[in-house]
Structure formats: C-alpha cells, structure tokens
Coordinates of C-alpha atoms in Angstrom, one line a residue:
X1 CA 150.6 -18.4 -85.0
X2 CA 152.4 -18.1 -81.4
X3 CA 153.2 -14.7 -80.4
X4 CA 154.4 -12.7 -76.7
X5 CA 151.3 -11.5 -74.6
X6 CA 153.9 -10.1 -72.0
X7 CA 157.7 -9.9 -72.1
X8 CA 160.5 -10.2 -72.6
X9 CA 161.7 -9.9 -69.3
X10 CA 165.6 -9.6 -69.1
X11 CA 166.1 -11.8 -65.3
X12 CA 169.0 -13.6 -64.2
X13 CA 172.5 -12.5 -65.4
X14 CA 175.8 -13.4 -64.6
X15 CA 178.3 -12.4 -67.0
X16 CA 178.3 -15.8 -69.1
X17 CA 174.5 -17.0 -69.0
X18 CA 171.4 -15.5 -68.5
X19 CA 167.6 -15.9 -68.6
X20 CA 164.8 -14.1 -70.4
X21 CA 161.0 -14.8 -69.1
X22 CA 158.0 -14.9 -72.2
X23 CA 154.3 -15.3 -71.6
X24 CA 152.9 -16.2 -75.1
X25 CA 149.5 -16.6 -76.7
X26 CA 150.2 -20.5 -77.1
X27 CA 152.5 -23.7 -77.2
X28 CA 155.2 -23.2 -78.7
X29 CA 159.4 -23.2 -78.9
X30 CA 160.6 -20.0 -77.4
X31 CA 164.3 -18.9 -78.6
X32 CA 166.6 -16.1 -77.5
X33 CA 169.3 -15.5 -80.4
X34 CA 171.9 -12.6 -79.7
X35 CA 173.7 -10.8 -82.0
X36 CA 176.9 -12.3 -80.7
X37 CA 175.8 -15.8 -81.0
X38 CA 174.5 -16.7 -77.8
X39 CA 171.3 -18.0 -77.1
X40 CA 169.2 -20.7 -75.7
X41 CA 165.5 -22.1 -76.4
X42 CA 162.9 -24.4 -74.5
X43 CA 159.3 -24.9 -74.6
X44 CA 156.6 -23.4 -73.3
X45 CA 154.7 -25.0 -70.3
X46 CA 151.2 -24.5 -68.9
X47 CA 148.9 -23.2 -66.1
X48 CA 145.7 -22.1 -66.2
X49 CA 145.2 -22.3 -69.5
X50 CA 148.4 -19.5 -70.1
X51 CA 151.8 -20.6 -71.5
X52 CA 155.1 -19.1 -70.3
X53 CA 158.8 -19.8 -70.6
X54 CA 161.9 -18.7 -69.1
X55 CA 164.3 -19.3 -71.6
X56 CA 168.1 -19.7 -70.6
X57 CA 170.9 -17.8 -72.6
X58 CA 174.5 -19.3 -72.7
X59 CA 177.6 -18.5 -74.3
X60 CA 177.6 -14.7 -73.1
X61 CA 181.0 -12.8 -73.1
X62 CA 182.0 -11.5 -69.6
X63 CA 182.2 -7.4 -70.4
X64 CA 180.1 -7.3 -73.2
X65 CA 176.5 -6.1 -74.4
X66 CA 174.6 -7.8 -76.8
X67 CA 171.5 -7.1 -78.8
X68 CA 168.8 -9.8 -78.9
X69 CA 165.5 -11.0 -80.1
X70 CA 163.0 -13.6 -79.4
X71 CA 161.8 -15.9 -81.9
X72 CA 158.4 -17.9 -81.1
X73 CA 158.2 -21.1 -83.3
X74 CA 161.4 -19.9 -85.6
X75 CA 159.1 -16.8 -86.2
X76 CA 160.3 -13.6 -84.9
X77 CA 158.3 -11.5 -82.0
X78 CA 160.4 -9.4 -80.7
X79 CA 161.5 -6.6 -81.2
X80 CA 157.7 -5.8 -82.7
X81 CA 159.1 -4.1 -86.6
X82 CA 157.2 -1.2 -85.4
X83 CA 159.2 -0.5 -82.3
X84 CA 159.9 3.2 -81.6
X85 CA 162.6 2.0 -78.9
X86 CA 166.2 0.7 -79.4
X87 CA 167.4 -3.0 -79.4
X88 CA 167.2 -4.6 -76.1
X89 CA 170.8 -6.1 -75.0
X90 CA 172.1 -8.5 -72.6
X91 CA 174.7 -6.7 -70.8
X92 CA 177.6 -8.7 -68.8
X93 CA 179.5 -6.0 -66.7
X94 CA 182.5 -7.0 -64.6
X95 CA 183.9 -6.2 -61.6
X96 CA 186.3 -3.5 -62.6
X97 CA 182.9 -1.7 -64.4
X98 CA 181.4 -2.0 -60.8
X99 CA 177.2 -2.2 -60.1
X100 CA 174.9 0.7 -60.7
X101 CA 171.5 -1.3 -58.2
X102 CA 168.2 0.8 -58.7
X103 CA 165.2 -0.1 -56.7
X104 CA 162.0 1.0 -55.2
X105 CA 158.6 -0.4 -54.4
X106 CA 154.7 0.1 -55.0
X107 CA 154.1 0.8 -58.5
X108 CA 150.1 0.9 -59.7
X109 CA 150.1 0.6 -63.6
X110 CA 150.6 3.6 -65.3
X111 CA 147.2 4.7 -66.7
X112 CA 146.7 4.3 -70.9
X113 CA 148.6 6.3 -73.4
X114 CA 146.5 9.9 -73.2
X115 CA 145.2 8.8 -70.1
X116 CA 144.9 11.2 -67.0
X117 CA 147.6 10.3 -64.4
X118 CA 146.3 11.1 -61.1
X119 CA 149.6 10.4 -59.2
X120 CA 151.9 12.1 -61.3
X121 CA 154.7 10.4 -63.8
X122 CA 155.7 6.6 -63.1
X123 CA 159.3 6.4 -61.8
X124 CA 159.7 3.4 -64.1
X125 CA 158.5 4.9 -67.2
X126 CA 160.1 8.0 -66.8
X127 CA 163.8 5.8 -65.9
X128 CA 162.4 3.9 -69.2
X129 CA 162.2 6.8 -71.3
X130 CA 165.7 8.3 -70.2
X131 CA 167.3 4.8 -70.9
X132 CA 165.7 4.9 -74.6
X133 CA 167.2 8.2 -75.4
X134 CA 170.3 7.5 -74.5
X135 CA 171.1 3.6 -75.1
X136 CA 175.1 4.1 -74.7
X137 CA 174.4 6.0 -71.5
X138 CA 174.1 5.5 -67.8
X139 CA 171.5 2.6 -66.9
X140 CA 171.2 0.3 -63.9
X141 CA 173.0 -3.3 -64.1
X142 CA 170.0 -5.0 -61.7
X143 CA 166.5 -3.4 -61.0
X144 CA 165.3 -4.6 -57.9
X145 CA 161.4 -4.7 -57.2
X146 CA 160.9 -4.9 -53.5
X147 CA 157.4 -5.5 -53.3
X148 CA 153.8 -4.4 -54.6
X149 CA 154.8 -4.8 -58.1
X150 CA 151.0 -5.7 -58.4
X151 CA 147.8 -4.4 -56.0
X152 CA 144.8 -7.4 -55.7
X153 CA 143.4 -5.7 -53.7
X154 CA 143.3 -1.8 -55.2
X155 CA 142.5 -2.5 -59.1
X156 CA 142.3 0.1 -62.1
X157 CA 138.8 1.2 -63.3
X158 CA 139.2 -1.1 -66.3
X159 CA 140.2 -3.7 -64.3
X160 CA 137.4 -3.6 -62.2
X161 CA 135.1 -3.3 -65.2
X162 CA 136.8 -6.4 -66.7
X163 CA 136.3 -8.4 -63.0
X164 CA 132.6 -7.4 -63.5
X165 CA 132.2 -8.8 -67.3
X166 CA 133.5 -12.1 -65.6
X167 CA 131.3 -12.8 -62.2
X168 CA 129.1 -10.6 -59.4
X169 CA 130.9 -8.0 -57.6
X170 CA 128.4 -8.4 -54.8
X171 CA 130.0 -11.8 -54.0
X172 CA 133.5 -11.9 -52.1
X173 CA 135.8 -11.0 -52.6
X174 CA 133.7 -8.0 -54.4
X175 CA 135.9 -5.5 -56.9
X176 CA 139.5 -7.5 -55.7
X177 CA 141.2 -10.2 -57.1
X178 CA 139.6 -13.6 -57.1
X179 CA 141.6 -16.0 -59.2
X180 CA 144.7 -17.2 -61.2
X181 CA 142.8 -15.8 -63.9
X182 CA 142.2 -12.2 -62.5
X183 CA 145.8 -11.8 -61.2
X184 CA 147.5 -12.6 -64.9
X185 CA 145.0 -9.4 -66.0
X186 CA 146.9 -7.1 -63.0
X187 CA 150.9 -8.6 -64.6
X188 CA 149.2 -7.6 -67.9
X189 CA 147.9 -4.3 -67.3
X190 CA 151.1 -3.7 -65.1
X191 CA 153.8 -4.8 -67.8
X192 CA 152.2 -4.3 -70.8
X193 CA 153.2 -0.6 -70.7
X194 CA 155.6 -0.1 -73.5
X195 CA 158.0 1.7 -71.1
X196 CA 157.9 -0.8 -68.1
X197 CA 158.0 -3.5 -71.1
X198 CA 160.9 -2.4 -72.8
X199 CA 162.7 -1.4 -69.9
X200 CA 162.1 -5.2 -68.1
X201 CA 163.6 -6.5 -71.8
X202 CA 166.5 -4.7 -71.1
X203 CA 167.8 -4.4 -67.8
X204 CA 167.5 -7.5 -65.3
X205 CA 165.1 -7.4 -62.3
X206 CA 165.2 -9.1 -59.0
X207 CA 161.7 -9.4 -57.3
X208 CA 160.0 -9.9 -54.0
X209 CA 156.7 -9.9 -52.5
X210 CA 154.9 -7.6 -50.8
X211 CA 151.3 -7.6 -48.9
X212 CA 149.4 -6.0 -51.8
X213 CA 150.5 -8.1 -54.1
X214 CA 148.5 -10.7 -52.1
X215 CA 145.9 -8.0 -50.2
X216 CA 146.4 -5.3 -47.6
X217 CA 148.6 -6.6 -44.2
X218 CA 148.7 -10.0 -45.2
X219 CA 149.9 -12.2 -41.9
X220 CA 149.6 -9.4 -40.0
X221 CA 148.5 -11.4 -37.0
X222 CA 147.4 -14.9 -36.2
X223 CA 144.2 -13.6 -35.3
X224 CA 144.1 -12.0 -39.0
X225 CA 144.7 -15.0 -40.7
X226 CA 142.0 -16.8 -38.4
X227 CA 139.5 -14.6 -39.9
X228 CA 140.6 -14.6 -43.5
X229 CA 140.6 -18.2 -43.6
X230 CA 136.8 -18.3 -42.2
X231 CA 135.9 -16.6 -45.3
X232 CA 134.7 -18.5 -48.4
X233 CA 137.0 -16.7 -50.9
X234 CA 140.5 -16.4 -49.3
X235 CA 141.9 -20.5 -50.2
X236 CA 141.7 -19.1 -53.9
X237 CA 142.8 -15.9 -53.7
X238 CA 145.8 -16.9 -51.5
X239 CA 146.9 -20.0 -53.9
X240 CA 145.9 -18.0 -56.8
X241 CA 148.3 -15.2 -55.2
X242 CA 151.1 -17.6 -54.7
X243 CA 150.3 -19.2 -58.1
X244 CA 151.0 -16.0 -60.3
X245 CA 154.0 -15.2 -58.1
X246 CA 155.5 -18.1 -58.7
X247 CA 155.3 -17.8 -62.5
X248 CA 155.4 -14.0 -62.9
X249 CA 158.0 -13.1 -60.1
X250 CA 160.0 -16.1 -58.7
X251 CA 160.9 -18.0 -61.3
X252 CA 163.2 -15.4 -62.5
X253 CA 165.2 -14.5 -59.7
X254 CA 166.4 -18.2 -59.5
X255 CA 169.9 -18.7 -61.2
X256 CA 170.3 -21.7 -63.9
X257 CA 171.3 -24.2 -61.5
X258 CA 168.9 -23.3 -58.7
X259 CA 166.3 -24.2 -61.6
X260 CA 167.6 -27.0 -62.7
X261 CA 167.7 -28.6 -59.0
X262 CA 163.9 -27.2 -58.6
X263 CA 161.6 -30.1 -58.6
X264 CA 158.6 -28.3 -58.7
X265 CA 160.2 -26.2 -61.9
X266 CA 160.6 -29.9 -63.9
X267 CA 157.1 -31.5 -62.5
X268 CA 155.3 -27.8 -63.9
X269 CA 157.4 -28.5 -67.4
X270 CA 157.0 -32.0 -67.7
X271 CA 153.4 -32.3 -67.8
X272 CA 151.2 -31.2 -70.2
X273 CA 149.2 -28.9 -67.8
X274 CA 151.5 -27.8 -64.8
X275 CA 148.2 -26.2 -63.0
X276 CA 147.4 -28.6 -60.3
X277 CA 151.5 -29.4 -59.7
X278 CA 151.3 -25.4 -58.9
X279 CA 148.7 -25.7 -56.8
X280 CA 149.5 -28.5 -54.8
X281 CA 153.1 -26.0 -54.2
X282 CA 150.9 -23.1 -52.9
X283 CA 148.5 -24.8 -50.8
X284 CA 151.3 -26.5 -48.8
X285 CA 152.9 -22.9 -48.5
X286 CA 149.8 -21.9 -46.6
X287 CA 149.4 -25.0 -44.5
X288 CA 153.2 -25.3 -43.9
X289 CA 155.0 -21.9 -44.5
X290 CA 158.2 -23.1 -43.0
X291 CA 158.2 -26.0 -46.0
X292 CA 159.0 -23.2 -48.8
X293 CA 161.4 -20.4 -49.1
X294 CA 161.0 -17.6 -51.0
X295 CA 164.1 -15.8 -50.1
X296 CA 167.5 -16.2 -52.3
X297 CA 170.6 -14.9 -52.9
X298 CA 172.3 -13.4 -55.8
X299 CA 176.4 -12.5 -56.2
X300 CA 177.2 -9.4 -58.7
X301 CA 181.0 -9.8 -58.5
X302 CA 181.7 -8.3 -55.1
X303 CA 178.5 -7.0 -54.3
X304 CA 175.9 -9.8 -52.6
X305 CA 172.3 -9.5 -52.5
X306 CA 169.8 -11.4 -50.3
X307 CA 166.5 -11.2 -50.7
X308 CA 164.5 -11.7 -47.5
X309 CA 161.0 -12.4 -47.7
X310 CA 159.4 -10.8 -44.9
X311 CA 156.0 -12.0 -45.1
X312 CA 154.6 -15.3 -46.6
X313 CA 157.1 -17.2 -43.5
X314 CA 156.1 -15.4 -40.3
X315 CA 155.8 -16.8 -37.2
X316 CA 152.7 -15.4 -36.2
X317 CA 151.9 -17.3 -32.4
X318 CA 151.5 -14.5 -29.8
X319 CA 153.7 -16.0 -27.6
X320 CA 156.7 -16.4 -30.7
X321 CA 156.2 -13.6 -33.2
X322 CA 159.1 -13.8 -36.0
X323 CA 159.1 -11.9 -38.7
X324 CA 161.1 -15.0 -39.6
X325 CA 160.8 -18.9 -38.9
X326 CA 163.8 -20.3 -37.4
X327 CA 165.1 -22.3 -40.4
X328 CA 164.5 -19.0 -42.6
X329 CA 166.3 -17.2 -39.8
X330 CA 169.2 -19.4 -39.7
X331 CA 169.4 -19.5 -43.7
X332 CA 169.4 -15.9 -43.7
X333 CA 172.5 -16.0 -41.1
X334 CA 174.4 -18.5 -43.7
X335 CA 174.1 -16.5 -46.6
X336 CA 175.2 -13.2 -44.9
X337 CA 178.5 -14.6 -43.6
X338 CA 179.0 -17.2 -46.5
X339 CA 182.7 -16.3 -47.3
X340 CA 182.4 -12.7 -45.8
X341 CA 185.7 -11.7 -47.0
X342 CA 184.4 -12.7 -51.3
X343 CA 182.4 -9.2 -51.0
X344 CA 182.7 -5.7 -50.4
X345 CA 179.0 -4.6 -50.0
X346 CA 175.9 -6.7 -48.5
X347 CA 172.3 -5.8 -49.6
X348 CA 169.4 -6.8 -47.8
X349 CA 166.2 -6.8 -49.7
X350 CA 163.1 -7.1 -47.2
X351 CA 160.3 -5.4 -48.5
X352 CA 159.3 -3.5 -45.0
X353 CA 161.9 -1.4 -43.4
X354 CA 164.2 -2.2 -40.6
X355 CA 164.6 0.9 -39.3
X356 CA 161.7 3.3 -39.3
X357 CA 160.5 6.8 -38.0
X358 CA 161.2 6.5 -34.1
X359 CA 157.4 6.9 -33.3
X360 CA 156.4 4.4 -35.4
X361 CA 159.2 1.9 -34.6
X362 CA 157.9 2.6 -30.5
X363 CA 154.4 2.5 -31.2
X364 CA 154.6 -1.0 -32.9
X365 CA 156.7 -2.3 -30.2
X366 CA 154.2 -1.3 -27.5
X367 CA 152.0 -3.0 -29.7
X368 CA 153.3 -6.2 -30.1
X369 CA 153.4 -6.0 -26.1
X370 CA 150.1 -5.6 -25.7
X371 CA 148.9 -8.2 -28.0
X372 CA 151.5 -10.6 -26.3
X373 CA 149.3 -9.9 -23.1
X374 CA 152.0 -7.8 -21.2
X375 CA 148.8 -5.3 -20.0
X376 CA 146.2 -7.8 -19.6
X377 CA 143.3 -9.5 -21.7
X378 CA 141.2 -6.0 -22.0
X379 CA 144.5 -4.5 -23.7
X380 CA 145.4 -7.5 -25.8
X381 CA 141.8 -6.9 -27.5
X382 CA 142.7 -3.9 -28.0
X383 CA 146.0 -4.0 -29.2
X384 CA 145.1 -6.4 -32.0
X385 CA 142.2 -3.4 -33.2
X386 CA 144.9 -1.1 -33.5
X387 CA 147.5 -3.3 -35.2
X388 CA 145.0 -3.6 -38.1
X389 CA 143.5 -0.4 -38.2
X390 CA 146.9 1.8 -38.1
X391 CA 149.2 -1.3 -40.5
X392 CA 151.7 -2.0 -37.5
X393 CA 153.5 -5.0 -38.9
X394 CA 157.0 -4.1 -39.8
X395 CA 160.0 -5.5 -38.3
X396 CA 159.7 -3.2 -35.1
X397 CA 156.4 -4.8 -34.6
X398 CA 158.5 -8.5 -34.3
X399 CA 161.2 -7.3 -31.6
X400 CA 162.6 -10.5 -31.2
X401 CA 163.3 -10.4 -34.8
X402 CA 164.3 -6.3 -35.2
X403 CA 167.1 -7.1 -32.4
X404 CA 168.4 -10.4 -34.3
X405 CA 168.9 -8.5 -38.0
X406 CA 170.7 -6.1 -35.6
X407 CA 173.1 -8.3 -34.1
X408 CA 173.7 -10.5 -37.7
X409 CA 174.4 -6.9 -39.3
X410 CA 176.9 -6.3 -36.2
X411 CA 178.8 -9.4 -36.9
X412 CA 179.2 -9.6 -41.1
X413 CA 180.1 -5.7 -40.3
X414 CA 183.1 -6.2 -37.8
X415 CA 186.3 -7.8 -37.8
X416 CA 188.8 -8.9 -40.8
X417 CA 187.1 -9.4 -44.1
X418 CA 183.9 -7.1 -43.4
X419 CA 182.5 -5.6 -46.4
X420 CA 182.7 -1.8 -46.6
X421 CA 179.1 -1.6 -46.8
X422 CA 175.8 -2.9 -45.6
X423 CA 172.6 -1.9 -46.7
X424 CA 169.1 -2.4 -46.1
X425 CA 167.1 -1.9 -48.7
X426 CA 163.3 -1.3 -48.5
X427 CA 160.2 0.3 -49.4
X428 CA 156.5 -0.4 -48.7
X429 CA 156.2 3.3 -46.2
X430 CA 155.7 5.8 -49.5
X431 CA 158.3 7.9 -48.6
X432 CA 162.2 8.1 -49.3
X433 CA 164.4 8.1 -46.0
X434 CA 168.2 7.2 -45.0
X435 CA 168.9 5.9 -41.8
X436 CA 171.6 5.0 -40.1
X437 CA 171.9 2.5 -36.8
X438 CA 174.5 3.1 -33.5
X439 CA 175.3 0.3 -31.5
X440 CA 176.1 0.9 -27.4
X441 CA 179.0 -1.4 -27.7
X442 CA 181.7 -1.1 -30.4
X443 CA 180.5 0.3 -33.7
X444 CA 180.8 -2.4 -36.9
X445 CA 183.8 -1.6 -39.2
X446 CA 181.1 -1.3 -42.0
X447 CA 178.7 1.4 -42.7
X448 CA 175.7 0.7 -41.9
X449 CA 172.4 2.1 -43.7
X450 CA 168.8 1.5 -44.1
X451 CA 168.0 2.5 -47.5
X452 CA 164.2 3.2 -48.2
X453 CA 162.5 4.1 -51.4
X454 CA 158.8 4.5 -52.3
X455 CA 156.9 4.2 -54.4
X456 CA 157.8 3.8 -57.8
X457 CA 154.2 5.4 -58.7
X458 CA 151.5 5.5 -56.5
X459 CA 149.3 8.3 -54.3
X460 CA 151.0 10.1 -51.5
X461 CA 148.6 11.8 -49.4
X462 CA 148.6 14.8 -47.3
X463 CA 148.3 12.7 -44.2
X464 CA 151.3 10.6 -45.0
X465 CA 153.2 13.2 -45.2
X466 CA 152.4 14.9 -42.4
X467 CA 152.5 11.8 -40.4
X468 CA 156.0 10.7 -41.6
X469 CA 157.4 14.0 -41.0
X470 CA 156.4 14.0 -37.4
X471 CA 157.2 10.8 -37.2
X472 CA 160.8 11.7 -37.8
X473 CA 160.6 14.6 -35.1
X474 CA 162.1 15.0 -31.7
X475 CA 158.8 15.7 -30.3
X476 CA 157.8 12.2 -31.7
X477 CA 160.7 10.9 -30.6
X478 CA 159.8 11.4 -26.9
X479 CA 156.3 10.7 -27.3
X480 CA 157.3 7.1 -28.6
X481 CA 159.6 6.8 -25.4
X482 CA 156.7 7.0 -23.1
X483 CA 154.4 4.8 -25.6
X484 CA 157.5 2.4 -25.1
X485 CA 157.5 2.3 -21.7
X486 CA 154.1 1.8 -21.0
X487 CA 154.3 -1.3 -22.7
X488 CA 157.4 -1.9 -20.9
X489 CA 159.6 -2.5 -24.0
X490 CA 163.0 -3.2 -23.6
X491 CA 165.5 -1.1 -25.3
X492 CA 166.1 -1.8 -29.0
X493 CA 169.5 -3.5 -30.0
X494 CA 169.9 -0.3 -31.7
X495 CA 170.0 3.4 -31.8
X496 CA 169.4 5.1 -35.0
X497 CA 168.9 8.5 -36.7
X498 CA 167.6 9.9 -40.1
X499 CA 170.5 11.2 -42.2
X500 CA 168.6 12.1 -45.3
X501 CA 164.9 12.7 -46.3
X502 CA 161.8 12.3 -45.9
X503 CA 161.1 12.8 -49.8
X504 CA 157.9 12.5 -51.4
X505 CA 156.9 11.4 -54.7
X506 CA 157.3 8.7 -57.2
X507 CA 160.9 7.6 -57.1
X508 CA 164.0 5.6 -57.3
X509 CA 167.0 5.0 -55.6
X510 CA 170.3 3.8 -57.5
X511 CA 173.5 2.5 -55.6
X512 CA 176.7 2.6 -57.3
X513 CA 179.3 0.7 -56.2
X514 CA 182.7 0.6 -57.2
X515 CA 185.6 -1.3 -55.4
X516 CA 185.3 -0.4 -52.0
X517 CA 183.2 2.9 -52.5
X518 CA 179.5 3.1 -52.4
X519 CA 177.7 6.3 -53.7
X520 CA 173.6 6.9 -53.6
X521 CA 171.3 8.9 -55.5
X522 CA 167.6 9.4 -54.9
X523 CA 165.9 10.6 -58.9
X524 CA 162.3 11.6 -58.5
X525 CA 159.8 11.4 -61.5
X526 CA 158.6 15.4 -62.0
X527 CA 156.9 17.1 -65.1
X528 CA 158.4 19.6 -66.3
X529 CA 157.2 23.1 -68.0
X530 CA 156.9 21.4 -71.5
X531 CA 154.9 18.8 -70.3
X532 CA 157.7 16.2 -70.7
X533 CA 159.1 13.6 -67.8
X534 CA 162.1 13.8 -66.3
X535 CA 164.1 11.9 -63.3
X536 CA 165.3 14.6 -60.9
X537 CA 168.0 14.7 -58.7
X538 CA 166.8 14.9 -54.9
X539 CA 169.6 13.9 -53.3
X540 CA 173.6 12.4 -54.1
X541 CA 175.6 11.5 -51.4
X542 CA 178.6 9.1 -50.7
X543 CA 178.2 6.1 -48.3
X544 CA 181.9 5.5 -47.7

C-alpha cells in the first residue's frame, strides 16, 4: 500500500493554482482534493530508488482558504486520523489582505520528541506550535528558507550512527554526507518533525541554497574548488548535493508554467527511472555553472520576490571574481526593473548578506585584494589561508559585485514608479541585524534595508557574539578603514549603518506589507517558566 515518507509540502501559490510536493514509499497516483473542490493529481516519478511528486492544484478561489488532503492511490494519507493538529489549508490571499513574508536561515533538525535540545527551542517549531493553536489567527502567507535548510557536512548523532551502519567512516568523506542516499536521510530527519511537517503542509515555502547544504564555504575560491575536486569523494557529493536539491528544494519554487516549459522536469517524469536524467543535470552544473540557473522570481500581488542564488554560479577567476556570472547578473537586472511601476515592495533573497558589520565587510575586501595579487605573490598565499580559515566569502568579498547590487538597488529605487520598499533579505551570519545603505549622490526614493535573520535553530557561540558585536562598533569601524586601505580598496558604492540589532538566538523575521506600508518584526524562540515555547517579540518597527 503507497503511503507519504515526507510531506505534504504546501509550495507554489498564486491565488487560483497551487502546488503541494509528496515523497512517498512507492509508485503510485498522488491526489490533492480540497474541501472546495479544487484539486489536481499526477504520478509519482523516480530517483534513486525514492518516489516523489509535486502535485498541481487548480480551481482555487482568489480570497479564500481551503482545507485539503492527500490521497495516495485513491487511499487517503493525509491528514494521518491520529493527527493532534488542525486541517492544513490552501490559503489565496489578495491584495487588499496584503503579505505577512517570514523568513530566516540555518535550521539543524530539532532533536526527537523528549530529546535534550542543546540550542534551545527551534524557531520553526515554536512558529508551528503558535499557528496550531490558533488556526484563524495570524500566520505568514510565504515562508522563505534562505539557505542551510540541511547541514552535509555537520550531521546529528543518529545520523552519523546511520552513515556508519551503511559504509567506513574512515573513508572520505568520513561522518559527512556521501550520497543521494545519505542526503534524503538529512530532508527526513529535517522534515519529518511533526511541527516543521505540519507547518510546511500549511503555509507555502520558497527555498534557496546555502553552502552547508552542500558543505562548509562551498566556491569559496578557485583555488578551493581545485582542491575539492582532487579528492576522490567530492564528484558524488556535489551531484548528489545538487541532486536532492533539485527534488527537495527547487522543484517547488517553480510556478506551473515554469514546470511545464522545464525539460529536465518532463525527461525525470517520463522515464521510468529519472536518476541518471538528474545526474546528467548536476554534473553539467558543475562543469558549466553558467548553463543553469537556480535563481527565480515570484509575484505576491504587489510585492516581488527574487531569489538570488549566491553560490553554485560564481565566478571564481582571481582576476574576475563575481558573486554572479554575467548572464545571471544581467537576469537579475531584468527581473528587478521588469515593469517597476506593477509593485510596491522588492525582495531580494541571497542567502549571504549584502551589507554586513563594517569590519567584516573591510576585512573581506582587503582580502579579495590580496588574493587578486594587489600586495604581491607572498600576500596572495596568504590571503587565500585566511579567506578559508576566518569564512570571507560574502558579497563584500566580490567588490565588483557588492558595488553592482548597489547601483541596480539605486536605479528600481529612484524615479516615477519606484516601489516604496526594497529589501534584502538574508541570513547565513547567526545573528539578527537591520541595516540601512546611504548613497554620496542622491538618495533612492525607496527605503532601502538589508534585512538579516539567523538561524532558525542552531548554536550561537560566545565568540560570535562577541565578534559581531565589535564588529558593529566604531572602534571596528576604524580598524576596518586602515585594513581597507592597506589593501588599497576603493571606497564602497555605499555607506551604511546598523539601525537595529545585533540579536541572538533562534529566530524569525516577518514583513508585513500592506499597500504602500511595510512593518517588521523580529520573534525569537525562548522557554518560558512553565517549560513551554513561545515566539517573543524582540523588536517591531515600521519601514515606511
């Protein structure tokens, strides 16, 4: 008998379709029917020996929210009759209900039910639990995941133990992720929580890589990726990497028609094994990065999202270090001012943050000099130690490419038809932080804010915070200057200063955004003197 090994996951939404991703133990039809009468089915399709389906809904009522359930094979499977949580619905909001957007990054999974939790309550669970109390009450219309939803390279105890059932730990790449295989075990242990699982059934999630959920600074340099590819184990995990992504992440933040126009989508379903179609996909992803875009763009009424991917397409040659390729770059720039006057708020999701603590930011662009040679061989050496060793790959670390966001955000921000707001949304740094850019010439008509949250639940050491906190300092600030100008850095395209934070903890931000007006809200996962969860207010604050 088919039934779900992970899912449903609530994805796509757009007031009159939708689409719902299923992992299930078999072949098999997989329907959607809603209470209202929409719905939609398909069959399953293959990789690796697991079956999955993203299922598209039609017939959805604009303004409406509509209970659902997932039948495998005519048979039903979810919700499970034993379900202590409510109904999960399809909700179509319009544009006069405006867009509640939550998001964060770095999430391990949450330990087992009476398990200890070292790092304190999961953002996500907690959100979850608040949600399931009160079904008619406030909830986010998207959930955006920017990054680290999974960690290859940092598994569970149980996880490890199951790695070491399957092959020798002494071989690479030792207690990480290997395989296709071992990565669907991380999306299970991850999502199988009955928080995170009912919650992803009933709100819709946008998704994008980050370098854990490949392994620690991946394309951090091409000198990096020289020695990853020299060792025997890398190939797999990387295409294995890409593989699950694909499946577990990607295919769901792709709208109907983007998936029916994906070629790769119809060769994976039209073949009775989808595996080496896959493959083929991810290995000429590594060899040809440029050839495949995982960036996209959604529209929520008046509010536009693009999701950047800011690390499987980097340019990585010393001598032209992008943080984007050029036809990434200039796909970016058409999305952004795409018929600038259709929305009132722009959100860019990049995993890594634009704009960081001002020590940081100077310290990664001395050292992007100094591996471009601009001190000599001896320092280039160097340079390229201390880029590993201290994780100095964020946008600031790609000048070319900090000063070229700068300049797009400038122009969809000024003139007739800007939107009221741009955002940049971001995690990655484990900490929560607002920002907000100054330009030496005139100032865009839109306000401008980099918008960082993390993690959603993961550790937060004492030297983090320490670090970020001077990071953010005035001291810092003019120790970074004369970092800056040893490596004789030009001046960034932008000034900038922290208007809020840094917090600590396991967290979430949630924009709401009505009409013109834009209001944020930073909740932070705390335990409170019964022992129960709650999402605290940190901070509430308009943006307009």
């Amino acid at each position: 008998m088919a039934g779900l090994r992970l899912g449903p996951l609530l994805r796509y939404t757009d007031g009159s379709c939708a689409t719902v991703w299923v992992e299930t133990n078999r072949p098999c039809t997989a329907e959607v029917r809603c209470a209202d009468g929409a719905g939609g089915t398909t069959r399953t399709f293959q990789v690796a020996g697991h079956h999955y389906a993203l299922v598209p809904v039609s017939g959805l009522t604009p303004g409406t929210s509509t209970e659902y359930e997932v039948l495998l094979d005519g048979t039903r499977a979810w919700p499970p009759p034993d379900s202590p949580f409510p109904p999960s619905v399809i909700t179509s909001p319009t544009d006069e209900d405006g867009l509640r957007v939550a998001f964060g990054s770095c999430r391990w999974a949450a330990p087992p039910a009476g398990g200890k939790d070292s790092v304190g309550p999961d953002a996500l669970d907690t959100l979850s639990a608040r949600i399931a109390a009160a079904p008619r009450g406030e909830r986010p219309d998207v959930l955006l995941l920017l990054g680290d939803q999974v960690y290859a390279d940092e598994v569970s105890d149980a996880t490890r133990q199951w790695i070491a059932d399957r092959r020798d730990l002494k071989e690479g790449p030792g207690e990480q992720v290997a395989d296709f295989e071992e990565y669907t075990r991380l999306y299970y242990e991850s999502w199988l929580d009955p928080e995170v699982r009912w919650l992803l059934s009933t709100v819709p999630s946008c998704m994008i890589f980050d370098d854990h959920d490949v392994i620690d600074d991946w394309n951090t340099s091409a000198a990096w990726l020289a020695d990853m590819r020299a060792t025997d184990w890398w190939r797999e995990r990387l295409l294995s990497g890409l593989m699950s992504y694909w499946v577990y992440q990607q295919l769901g933040n792709l709208s109907p028609d983007e998936l029916a126009a994906d070629p790769l989508y119809a060769a994976v379903r039209e073949t009775p094994d989808g595996t080496d179609a896959l493959r083929d996909f991810a290995a000429r992803a590594d060899a040809e990065p440029a050839s495949v875009r995982w960036s996209y763009r959604r529209d929520f009424g008046r509010t536009r999202l693009v999701m950047v991917d800011s690390r499987a397409g980097r340019v990585l040659e010393e001598d032209r270090r992008a943080m984007l390729d050029p036809g990434e770059a200039a796909w970016l720039r058409e999305q952004v001012l795409d018929e600038r006057d259709s929305y009132d708020h722009l959100l860019i999701g990049t995993s890594l943050p634009w704009l960081l603590p001002h020590l940081v930011h100077d310290v990664e662009a001395w050292n992007a000099a100094m591996c471009g040679g601009e001190r000599g061989a001896r320092w280039a050496r160097r340079g390229e130690r201390i880029r590993r060793g201290a994780d100095l790959e964020h946008w600031s670390a790609f000048p070319s490419s900090f000063d070229a966001l700068a300049d797009l955000i400038a122009e969809a921000g000024t003139g007739p038809g800007a939107p009221a707001t741009i955002s940049v949304l971001s995690g990655d740094v484990h900490h929560a932080y607002v920002a907000e850019p100054s330009w030496a010439g005139p100032a865009p008509d839109a306000r401008v804010a980099q918008l960082t949250c993390s993690p959603v639940h993961n550790s937060v050491p004492p030297s983090i915070r320490l670090g970020f906190r001077f990071g953010w300092s005035a001291l810092a600030r003019a120790l970074g200057r004369r970092i800056a100008r040893h490596g004789r850095c030009a001046p960034a395209a932008v000034s900038w200063r922290k208007t809020g934070g840094p917090w600590f903890g396991n967290q979430l931000m949630t924009l709401t955004l009505r009409g013109r007006s834009a209001r944020l809200r930073l909740e932070q996962a705390r335990t409170d003197r019964g022992g129960g969860i709650t999402l605290r207010t940190a901070m509430e604050r308009d943006l307009t």
